[in-house]
Tab-separated table of C-alpha atoms in Angstrom:
chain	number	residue	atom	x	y	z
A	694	UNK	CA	18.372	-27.655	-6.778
A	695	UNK	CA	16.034	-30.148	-5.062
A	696	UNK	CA	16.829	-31.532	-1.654
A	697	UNK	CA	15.209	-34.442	0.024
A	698	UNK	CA	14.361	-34.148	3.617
A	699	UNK	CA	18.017	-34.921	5.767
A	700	UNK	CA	19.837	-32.708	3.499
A	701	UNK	CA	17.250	-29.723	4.014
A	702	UNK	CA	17.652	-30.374	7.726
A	703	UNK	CA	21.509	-30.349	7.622
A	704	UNK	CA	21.781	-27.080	4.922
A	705	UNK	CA	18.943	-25.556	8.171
A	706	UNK	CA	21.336	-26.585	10.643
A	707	UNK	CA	24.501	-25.361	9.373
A	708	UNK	CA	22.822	-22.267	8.338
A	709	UNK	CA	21.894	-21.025	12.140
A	710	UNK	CA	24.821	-20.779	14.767
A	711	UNK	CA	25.395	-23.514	16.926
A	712	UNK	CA	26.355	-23.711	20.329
A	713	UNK	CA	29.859	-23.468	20.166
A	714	UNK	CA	32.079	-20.664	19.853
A	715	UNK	CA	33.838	-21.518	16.672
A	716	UNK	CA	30.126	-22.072	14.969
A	717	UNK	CA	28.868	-18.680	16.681
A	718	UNK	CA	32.002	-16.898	14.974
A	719	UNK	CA	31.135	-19.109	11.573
A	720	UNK	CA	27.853	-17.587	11.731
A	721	UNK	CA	28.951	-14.136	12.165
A	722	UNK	CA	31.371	-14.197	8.948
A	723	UNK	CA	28.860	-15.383	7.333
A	724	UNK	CA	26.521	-12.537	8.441
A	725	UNK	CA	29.019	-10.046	7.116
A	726	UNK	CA	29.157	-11.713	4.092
A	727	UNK	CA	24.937	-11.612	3.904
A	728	UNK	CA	25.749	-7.970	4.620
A	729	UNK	CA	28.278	-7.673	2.127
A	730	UNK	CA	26.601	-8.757	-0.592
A	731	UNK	CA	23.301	-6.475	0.100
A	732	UNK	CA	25.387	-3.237	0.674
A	733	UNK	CA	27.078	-3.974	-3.128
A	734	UNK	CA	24.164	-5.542	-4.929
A	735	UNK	CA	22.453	-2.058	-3.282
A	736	UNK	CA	24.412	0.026	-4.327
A	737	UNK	CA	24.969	-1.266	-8.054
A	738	UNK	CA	21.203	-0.424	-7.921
A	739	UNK	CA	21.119	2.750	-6.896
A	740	UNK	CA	24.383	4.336	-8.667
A	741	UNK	CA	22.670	2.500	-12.306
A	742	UNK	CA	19.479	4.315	-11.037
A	743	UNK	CA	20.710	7.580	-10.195
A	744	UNK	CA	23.025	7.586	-13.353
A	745	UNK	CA	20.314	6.602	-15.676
A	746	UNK	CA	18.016	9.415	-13.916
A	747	UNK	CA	20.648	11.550	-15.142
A	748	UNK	CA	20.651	10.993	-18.690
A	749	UNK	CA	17.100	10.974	-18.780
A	750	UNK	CA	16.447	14.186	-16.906
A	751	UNK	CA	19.109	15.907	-18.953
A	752	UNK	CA	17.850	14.295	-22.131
A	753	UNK	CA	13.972	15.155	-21.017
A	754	UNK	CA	15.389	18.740	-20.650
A	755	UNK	CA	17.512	19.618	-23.715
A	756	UNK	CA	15.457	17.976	-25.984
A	757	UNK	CA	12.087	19.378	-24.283
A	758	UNK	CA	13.951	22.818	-25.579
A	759	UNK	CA	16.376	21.713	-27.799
A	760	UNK	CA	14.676	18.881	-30.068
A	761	UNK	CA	15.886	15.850	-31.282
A	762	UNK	CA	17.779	17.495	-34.031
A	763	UNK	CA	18.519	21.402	-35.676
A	764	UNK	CA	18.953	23.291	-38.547
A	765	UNK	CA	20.817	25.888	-38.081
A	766	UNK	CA	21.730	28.941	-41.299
A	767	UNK	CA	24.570	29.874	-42.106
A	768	UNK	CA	25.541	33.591	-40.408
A	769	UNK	CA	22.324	32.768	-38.147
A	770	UNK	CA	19.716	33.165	-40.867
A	771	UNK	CA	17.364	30.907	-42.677
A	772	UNK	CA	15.619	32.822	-45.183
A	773	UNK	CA	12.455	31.298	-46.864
A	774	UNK	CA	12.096	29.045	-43.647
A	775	UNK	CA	8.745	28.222	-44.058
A	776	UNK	CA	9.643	25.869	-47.232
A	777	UNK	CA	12.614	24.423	-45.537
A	778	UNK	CA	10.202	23.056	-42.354
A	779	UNK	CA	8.119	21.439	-44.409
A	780	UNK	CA	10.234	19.853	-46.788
A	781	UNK	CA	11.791	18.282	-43.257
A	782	UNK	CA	8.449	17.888	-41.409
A	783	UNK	CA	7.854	15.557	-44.389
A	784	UNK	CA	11.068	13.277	-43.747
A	785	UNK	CA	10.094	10.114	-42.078
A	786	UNK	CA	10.101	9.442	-38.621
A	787	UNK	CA	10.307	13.046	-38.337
A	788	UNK	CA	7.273	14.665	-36.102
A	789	UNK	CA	7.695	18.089	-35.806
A	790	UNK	CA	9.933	21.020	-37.602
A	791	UNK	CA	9.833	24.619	-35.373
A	792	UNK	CA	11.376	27.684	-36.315
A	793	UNK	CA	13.600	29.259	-33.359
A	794	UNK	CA	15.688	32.237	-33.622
A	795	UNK	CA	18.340	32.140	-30.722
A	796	UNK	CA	21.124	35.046	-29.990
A	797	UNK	CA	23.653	35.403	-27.387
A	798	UNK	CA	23.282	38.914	-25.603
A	799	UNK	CA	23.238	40.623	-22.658
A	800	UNK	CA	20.623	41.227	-20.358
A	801	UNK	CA	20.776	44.361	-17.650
A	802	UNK	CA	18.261	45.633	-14.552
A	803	UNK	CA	18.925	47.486	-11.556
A	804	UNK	CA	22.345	48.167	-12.332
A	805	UNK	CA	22.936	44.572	-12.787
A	806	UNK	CA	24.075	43.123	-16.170
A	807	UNK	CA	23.902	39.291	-17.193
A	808	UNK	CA	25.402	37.258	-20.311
A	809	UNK	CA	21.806	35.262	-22.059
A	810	UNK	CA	20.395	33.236	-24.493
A	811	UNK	CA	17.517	35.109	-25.874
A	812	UNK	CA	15.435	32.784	-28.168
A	813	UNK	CA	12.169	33.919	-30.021
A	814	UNK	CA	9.833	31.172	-30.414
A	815	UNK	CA	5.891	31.610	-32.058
A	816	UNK	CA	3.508	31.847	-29.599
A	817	UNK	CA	1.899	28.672	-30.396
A	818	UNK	CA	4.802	26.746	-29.308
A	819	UNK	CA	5.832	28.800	-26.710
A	820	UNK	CA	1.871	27.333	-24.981
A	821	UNK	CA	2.469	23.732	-26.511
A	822	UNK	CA	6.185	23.625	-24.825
A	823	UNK	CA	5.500	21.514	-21.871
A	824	UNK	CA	9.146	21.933	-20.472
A	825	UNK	CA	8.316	25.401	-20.054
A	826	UNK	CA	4.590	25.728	-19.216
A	827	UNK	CA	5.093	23.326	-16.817
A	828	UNK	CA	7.932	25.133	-15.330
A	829	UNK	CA	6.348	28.052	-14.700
A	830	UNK	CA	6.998	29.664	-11.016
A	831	UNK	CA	5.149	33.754	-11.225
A	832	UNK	CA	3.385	35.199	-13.813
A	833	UNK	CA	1.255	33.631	-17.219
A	834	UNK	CA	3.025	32.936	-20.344
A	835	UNK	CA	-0.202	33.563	-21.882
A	836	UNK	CA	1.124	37.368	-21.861
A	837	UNK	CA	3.606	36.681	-24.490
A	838	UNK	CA	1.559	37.741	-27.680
A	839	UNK	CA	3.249	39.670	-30.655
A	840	UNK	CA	3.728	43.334	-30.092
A	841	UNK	CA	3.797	42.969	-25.655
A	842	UNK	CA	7.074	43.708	-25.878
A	843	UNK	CA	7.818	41.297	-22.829
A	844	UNK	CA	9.628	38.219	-22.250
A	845	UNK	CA	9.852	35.243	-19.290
A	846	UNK	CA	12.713	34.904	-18.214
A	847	UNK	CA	14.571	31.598	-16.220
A	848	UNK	CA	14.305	31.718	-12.303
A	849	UNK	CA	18.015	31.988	-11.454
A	850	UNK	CA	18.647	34.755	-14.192
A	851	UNK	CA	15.698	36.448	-12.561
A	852	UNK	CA	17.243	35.889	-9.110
A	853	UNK	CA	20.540	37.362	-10.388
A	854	UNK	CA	19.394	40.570	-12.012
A	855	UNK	CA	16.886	41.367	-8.672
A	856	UNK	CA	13.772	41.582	-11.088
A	857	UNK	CA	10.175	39.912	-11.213
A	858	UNK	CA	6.946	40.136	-13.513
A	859	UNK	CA	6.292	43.025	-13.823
A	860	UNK	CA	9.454	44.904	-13.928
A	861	UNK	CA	11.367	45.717	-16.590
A	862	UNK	CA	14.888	44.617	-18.342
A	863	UNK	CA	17.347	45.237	-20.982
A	864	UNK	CA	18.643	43.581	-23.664
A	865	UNK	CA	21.592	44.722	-25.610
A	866	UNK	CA	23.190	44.111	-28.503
A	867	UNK	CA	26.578	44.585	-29.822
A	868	UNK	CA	25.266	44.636	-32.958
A	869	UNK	CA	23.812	47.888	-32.751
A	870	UNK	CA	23.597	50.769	-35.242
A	871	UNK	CA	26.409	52.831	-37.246
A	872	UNK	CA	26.726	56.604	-35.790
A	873	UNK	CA	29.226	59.359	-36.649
A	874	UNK	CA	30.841	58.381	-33.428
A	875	UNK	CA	30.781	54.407	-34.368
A	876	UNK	CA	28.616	51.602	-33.796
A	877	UNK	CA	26.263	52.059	-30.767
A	878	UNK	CA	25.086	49.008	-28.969
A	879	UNK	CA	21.692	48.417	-29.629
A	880	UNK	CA	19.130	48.818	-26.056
A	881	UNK	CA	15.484	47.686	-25.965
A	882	UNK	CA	13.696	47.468	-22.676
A	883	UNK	CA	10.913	44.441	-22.215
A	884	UNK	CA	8.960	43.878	-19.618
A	885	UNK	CA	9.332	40.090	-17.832
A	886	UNK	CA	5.698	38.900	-17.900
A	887	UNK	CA	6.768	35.385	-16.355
A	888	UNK	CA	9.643	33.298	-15.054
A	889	UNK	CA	9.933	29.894	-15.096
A	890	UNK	CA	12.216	26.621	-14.137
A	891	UNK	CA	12.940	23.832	-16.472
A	892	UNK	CA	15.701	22.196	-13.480
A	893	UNK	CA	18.593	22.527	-15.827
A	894	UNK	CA	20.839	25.309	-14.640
A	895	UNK	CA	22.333	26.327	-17.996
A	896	UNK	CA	18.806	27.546	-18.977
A	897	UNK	CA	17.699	28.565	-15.473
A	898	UNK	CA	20.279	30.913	-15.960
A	899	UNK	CA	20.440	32.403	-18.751
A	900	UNK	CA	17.268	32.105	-20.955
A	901	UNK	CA	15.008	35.201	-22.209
A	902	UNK	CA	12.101	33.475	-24.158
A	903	UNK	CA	10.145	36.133	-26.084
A	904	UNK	CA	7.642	36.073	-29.117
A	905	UNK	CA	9.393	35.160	-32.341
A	906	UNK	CA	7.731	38.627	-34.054
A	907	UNK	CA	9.598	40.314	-31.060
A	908	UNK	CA	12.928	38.880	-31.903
A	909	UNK	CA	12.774	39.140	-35.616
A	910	UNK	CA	12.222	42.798	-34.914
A	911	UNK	CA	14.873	43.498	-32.423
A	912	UNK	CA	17.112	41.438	-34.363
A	913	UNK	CA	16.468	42.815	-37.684
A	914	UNK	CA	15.981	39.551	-39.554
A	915	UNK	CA	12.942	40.727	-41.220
A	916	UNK	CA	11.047	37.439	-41.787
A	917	UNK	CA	14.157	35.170	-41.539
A	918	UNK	CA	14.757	32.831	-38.154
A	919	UNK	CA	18.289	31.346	-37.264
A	920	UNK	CA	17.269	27.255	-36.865
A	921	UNK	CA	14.662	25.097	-36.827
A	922	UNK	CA	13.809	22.910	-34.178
A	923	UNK	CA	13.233	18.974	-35.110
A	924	UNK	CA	11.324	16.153	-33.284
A	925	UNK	CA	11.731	12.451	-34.286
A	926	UNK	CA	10.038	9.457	-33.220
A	927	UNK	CA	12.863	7.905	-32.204
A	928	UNK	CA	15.584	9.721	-30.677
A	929	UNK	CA	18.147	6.686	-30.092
A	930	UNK	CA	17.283	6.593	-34.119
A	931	UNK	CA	18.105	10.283	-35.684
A	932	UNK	CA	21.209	9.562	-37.315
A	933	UNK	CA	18.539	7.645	-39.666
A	934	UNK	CA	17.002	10.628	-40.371
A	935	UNK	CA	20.158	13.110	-40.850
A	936	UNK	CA	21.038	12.434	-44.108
A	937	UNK	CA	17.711	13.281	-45.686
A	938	UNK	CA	17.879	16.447	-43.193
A	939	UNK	CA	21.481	17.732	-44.619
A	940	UNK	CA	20.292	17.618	-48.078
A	941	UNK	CA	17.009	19.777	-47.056
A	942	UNK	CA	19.584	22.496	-45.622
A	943	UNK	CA	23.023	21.909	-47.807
A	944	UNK	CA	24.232	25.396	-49.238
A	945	UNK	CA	22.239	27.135	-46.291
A	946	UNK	CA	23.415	25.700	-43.000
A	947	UNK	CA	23.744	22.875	-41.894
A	948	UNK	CA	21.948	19.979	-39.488
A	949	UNK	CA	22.913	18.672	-36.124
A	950	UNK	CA	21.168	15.684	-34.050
A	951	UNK	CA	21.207	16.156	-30.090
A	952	UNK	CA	24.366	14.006	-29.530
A	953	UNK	CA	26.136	16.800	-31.577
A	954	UNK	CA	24.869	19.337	-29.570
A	955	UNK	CA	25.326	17.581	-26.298
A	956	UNK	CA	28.330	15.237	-27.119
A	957	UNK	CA	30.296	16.419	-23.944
A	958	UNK	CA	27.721	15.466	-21.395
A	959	UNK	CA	26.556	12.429	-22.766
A	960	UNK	CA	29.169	10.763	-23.465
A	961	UNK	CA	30.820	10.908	-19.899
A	962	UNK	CA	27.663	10.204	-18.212
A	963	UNK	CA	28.028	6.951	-20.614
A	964	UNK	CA	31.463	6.627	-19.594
A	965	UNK	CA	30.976	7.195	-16.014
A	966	UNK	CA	28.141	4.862	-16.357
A	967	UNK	CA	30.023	1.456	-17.343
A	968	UNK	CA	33.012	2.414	-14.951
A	969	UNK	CA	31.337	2.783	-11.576
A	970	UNK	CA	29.476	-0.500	-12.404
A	971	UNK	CA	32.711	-2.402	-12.736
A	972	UNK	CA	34.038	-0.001	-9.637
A	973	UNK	CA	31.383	-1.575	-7.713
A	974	UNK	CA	30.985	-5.087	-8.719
A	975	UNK	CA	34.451	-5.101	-6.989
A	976	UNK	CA	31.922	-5.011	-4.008
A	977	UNK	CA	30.118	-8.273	-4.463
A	978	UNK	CA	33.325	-10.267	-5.666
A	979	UNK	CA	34.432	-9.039	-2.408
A	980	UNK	CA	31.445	-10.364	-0.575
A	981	UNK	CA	31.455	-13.920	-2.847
A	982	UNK	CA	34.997	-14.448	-1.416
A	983	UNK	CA	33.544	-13.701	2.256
A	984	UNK	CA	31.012	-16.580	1.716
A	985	UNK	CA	33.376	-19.158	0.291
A	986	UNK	CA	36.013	-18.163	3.128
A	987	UNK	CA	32.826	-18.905	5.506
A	988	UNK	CA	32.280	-21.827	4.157
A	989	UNK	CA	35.787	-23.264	3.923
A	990	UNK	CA	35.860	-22.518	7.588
A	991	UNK	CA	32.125	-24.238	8.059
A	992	UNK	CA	33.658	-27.745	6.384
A	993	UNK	CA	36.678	-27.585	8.210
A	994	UNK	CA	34.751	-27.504	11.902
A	995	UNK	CA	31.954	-29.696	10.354
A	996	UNK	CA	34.609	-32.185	8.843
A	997	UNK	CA	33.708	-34.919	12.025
A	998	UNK	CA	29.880	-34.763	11.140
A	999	UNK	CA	30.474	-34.817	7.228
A	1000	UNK	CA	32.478	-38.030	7.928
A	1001	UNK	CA	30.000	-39.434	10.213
A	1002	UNK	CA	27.154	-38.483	7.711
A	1003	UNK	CA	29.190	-40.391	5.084
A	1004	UNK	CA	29.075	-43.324	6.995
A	1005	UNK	CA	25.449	-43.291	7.392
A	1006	UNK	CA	24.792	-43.740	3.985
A	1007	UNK	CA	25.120	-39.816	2.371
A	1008	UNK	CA	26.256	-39.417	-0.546
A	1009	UNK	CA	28.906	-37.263	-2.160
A	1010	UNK	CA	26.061	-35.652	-4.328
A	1011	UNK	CA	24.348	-35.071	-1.317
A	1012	UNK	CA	26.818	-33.534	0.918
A	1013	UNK	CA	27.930	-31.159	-2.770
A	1014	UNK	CA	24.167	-29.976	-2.337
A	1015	UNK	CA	24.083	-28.965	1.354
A	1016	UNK	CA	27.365	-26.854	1.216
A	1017	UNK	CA	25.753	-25.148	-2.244
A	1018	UNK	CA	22.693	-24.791	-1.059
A	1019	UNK	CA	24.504	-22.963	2.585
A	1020	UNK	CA	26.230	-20.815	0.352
A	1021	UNK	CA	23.693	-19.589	-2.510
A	1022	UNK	CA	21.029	-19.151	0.202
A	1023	UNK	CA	23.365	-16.531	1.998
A	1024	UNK	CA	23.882	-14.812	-1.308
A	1025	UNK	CA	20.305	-14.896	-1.969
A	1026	UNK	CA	19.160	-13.663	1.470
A	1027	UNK	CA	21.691	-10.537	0.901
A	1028	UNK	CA	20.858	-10.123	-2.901
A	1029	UNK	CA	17.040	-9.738	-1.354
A	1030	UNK	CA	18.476	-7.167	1.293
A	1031	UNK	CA	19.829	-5.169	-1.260
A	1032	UNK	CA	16.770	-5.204	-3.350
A	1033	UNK	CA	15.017	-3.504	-0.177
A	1034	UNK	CA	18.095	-1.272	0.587
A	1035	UNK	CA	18.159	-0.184	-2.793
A	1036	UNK	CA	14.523	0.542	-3.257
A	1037	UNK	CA	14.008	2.377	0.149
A	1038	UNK	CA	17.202	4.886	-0.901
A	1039	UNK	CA	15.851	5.667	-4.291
A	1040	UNK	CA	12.165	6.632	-2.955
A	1041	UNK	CA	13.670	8.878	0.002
A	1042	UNK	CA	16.715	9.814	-1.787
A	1043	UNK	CA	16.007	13.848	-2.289
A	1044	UNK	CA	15.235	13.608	1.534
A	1045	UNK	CA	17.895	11.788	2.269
A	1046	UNK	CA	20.376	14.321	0.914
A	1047	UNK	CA	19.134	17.122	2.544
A	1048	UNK	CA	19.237	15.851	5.755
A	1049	UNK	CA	22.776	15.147	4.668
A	1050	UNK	CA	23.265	18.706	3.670
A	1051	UNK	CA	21.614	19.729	6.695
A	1052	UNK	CA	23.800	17.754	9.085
A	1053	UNK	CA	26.991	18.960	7.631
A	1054	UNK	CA	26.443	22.356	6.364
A	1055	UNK	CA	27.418	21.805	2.450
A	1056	UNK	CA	25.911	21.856	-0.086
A	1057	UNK	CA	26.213	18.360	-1.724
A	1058	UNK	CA	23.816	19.209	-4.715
A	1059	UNK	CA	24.911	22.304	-6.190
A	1060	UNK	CA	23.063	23.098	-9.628
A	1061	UNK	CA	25.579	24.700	-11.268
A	1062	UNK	CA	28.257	21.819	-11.223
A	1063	UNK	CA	25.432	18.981	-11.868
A	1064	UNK	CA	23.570	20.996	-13.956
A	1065	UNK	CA	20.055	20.044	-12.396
A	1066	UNK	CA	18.230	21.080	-9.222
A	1067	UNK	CA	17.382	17.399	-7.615
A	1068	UNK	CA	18.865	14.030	-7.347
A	1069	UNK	CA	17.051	12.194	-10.216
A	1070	UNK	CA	16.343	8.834	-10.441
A	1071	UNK	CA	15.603	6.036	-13.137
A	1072	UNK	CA	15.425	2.129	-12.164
A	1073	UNK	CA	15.882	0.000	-15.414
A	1074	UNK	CA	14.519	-3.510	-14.965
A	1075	UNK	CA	16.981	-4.762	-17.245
A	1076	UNK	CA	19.882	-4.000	-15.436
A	1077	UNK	CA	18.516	-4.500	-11.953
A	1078	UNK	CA	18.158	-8.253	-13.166
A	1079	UNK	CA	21.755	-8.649	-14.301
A	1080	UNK	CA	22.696	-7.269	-11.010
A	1081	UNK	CA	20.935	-9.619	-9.780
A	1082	UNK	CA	22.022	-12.795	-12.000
A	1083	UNK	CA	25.308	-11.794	-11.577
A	1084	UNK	CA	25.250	-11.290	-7.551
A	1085	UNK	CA	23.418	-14.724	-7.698
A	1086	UNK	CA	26.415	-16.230	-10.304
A	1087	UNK	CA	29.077	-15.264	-8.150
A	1088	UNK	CA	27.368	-16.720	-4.685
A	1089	UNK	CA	26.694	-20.289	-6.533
A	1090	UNK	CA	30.317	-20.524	-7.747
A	1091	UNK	CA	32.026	-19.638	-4.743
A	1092	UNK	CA	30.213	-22.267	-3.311
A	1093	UNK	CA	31.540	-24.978	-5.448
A	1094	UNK	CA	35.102	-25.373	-4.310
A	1095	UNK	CA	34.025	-25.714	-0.337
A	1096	UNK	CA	31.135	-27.985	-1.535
A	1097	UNK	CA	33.613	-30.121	-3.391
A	1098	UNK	CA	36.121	-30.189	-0.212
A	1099	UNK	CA	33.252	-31.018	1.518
A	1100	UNK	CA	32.314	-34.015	-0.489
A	1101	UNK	CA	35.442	-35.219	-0.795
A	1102	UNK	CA	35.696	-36.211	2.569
A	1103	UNK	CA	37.345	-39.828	3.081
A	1104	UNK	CA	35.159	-40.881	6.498
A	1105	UNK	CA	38.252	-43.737	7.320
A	1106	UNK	CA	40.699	-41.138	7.277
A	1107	UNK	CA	38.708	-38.357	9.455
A	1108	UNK	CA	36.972	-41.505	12.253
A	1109	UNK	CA	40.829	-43.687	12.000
A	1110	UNK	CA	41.987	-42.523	15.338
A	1111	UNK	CA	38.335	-42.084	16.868
């Protein structure tokens, strides 16, 4: 919107406070609604943020252990396995097919006894795993080698059992061997040659990694594994993949993609997602209705001046783009605001919430009900601009009806009586 040089003087002028008291309290509404409009278009920003950080942290996570998809055998077993990984590694778009074997157990140390997830893994990819080599906290996961008997273990389950690298645990299975007396849980001791941290609680808790020659052997499966692990180029894209998967494994088990296997999480972080948006939106339609009650209230006490200014020669057009111009540079100045407010909350937001904790004793970040250890955060350009667009929407057409009032003005009716 271009303004000549009277109506960028008069949109200046009715922008500062004047020296009245009804202009002074004009100005401060107006303020609020500046304020307004940077406190929601803030935090739009940082709730998107922090619930996009979400899904990516927990998708970095379970996939970093998990894959993109699985194969999983019937009864736990996939026999001939090394056939069935490369028929899939040869799908395309798929990058990478690694045989697991993973078994619920239990997990006992100085008189302490823990439900886990033991999974054997080949030592090769147990090294190449970044989730867990960079996750490491004590010892070397270079000590897990076929025939250590040892493990690495997650931090917390570590923490709960009162054990450390070097020491020794349990692991016991019901499945265990027939005796005169009945079935006797099977007991093998390891010794815990690192622990590590991948920030999802789940595993932090209860995973026993271990050399997949290690678990074949403790779990009798001879040469057989339980899944295979399955890496795509495109994750958003494995359903395009699936079909050609399920035929690889039909009659022997059967093939899930990551949504399967986390369906539950992701799909109300997706529905949390779209809600608090429109929760908070509510925010900056309240703030648009703070600038056009601002400037109703600015025409009203300027209503004199317009009429004046109408008799001086401005026109209509011109008085439409003062008013409009008042109004969308308020929402502008607080759509800026919240850009800063935004940003500055993201980049301290870890310190920010234990200073928080710190002030009032809770714990507002507990692991074990939001699964990871730290606020995360994820900005997406995309939406930050519709936040934006749509702050900046809402301020123009708010301005319209007071701009129209404004213009509307009949100068012999207002100056009749002065």
């Amino acid at each position: 919107m271009i303004l000549n040089r009277y109506e960028r003087i008069i949109a200046k002028r009715y922008l500062l406070p004047g020296k009245g008291e009804g202009e002074r309290f004009i100005f401060l509404v107006s303020m609020i609604s500046l304020g307004a409009v940077a406190l929601g278009v803030a935090a739009l920003i940082i709730v998107m943020s922090v619930m996009n950080g979400f899904r990516a942290e927990l998708f970095e996570k379970t996939a970093g252990l998990n894959g993109h998809a699985i194969l999983t055998g019937y009864d736990g077993r996939i026999t001939g396995w090394q056939q069935v990984a490369a028929a899939a590694a040869k799908v395309p778009g798929v990058t990478s097919a690694l045989p697991l074997i993973e078994q619920p157990l239990m997990a006992s140390a100085n008189g302490r006894v823990e439900g886990v997830l033991v999974r054997g893994m080949r030592v090769q990819d147990i090294t190449g795993n970044p989730v867990l080599t960079g996750g490491v906290k004590s010892g070397s996961l270079s000590n897990l080698k076929p025939g250590c008997n040892c493990v690495a273990i997650g931090t917390r389950l570590a923490a709960q059992l009162g054990t450390f690298p070097g020491a020794e645990i349990s692991l016991i299975s019901p499945e265990g061997r027939d005796t005169p007396i009945g079935t006797v849980p099977r007991i093998v001791s390891y010794t815990v040659a690192a622990t590590f941290e991948v920030g999802v609680y789940d595993y932090d808790n209860a995973f026993v990694i271990m050399p997949m020659e290690e678990a074949q052997t403790y779990m009798m499966l001879g040469d057989a594994v339980s899944n295979i692990e399955l890496k795509v180029t495109d994750p958003d894209k494995v359903d395009r993949q699936m079909p050609a998967l399920r035929q690889i494994i039909a009659g022997r088990g059967e093939a899930t993609d990551w949504r399967g296997m986390n369906a539950a999480i992701f799909e109300a972080l997706e529905v949390e997602r779209v809600a608090m948006f429109v929760v908070l939106s509510l925010i900056i339609l309240v703030a648009v209705f703070n600038i056009l009650s601002s400037l109703i209230m600015l025409v009203r006490a300027k209503t004199r001046d317009i009429a004046i200014l109408r008799t001086m020669g401005a026109s209509r057009k011109g008085m439409m783009k003062v008013f409009v111009t008042v109004g969308t540079t308020i929402g502008t100045l607080g759509i800026l605001l919240g850009l800063i407010l935004g940003a500055v909350f993201l980049f301290f937001r870890q310190p920010l919430v234990n200073a928080i904790q710190w002030l009032t004793g809770q714990n507002l970040w507990d692991p074990s009900v939001r699964f990871l250890s730290e606020l995360p955060s994820k900005t997406d350009p995309v939406e930050v601009t519709v936040i934006v667009l749509t702050a900046f929407v809402l301020s123009f057409l708010s301005t319209l009806y007071p701009a129209w009032k404004a213009a509307s003005t009949d100068p012999v009716q207002v100056l009749r009586y002065e």
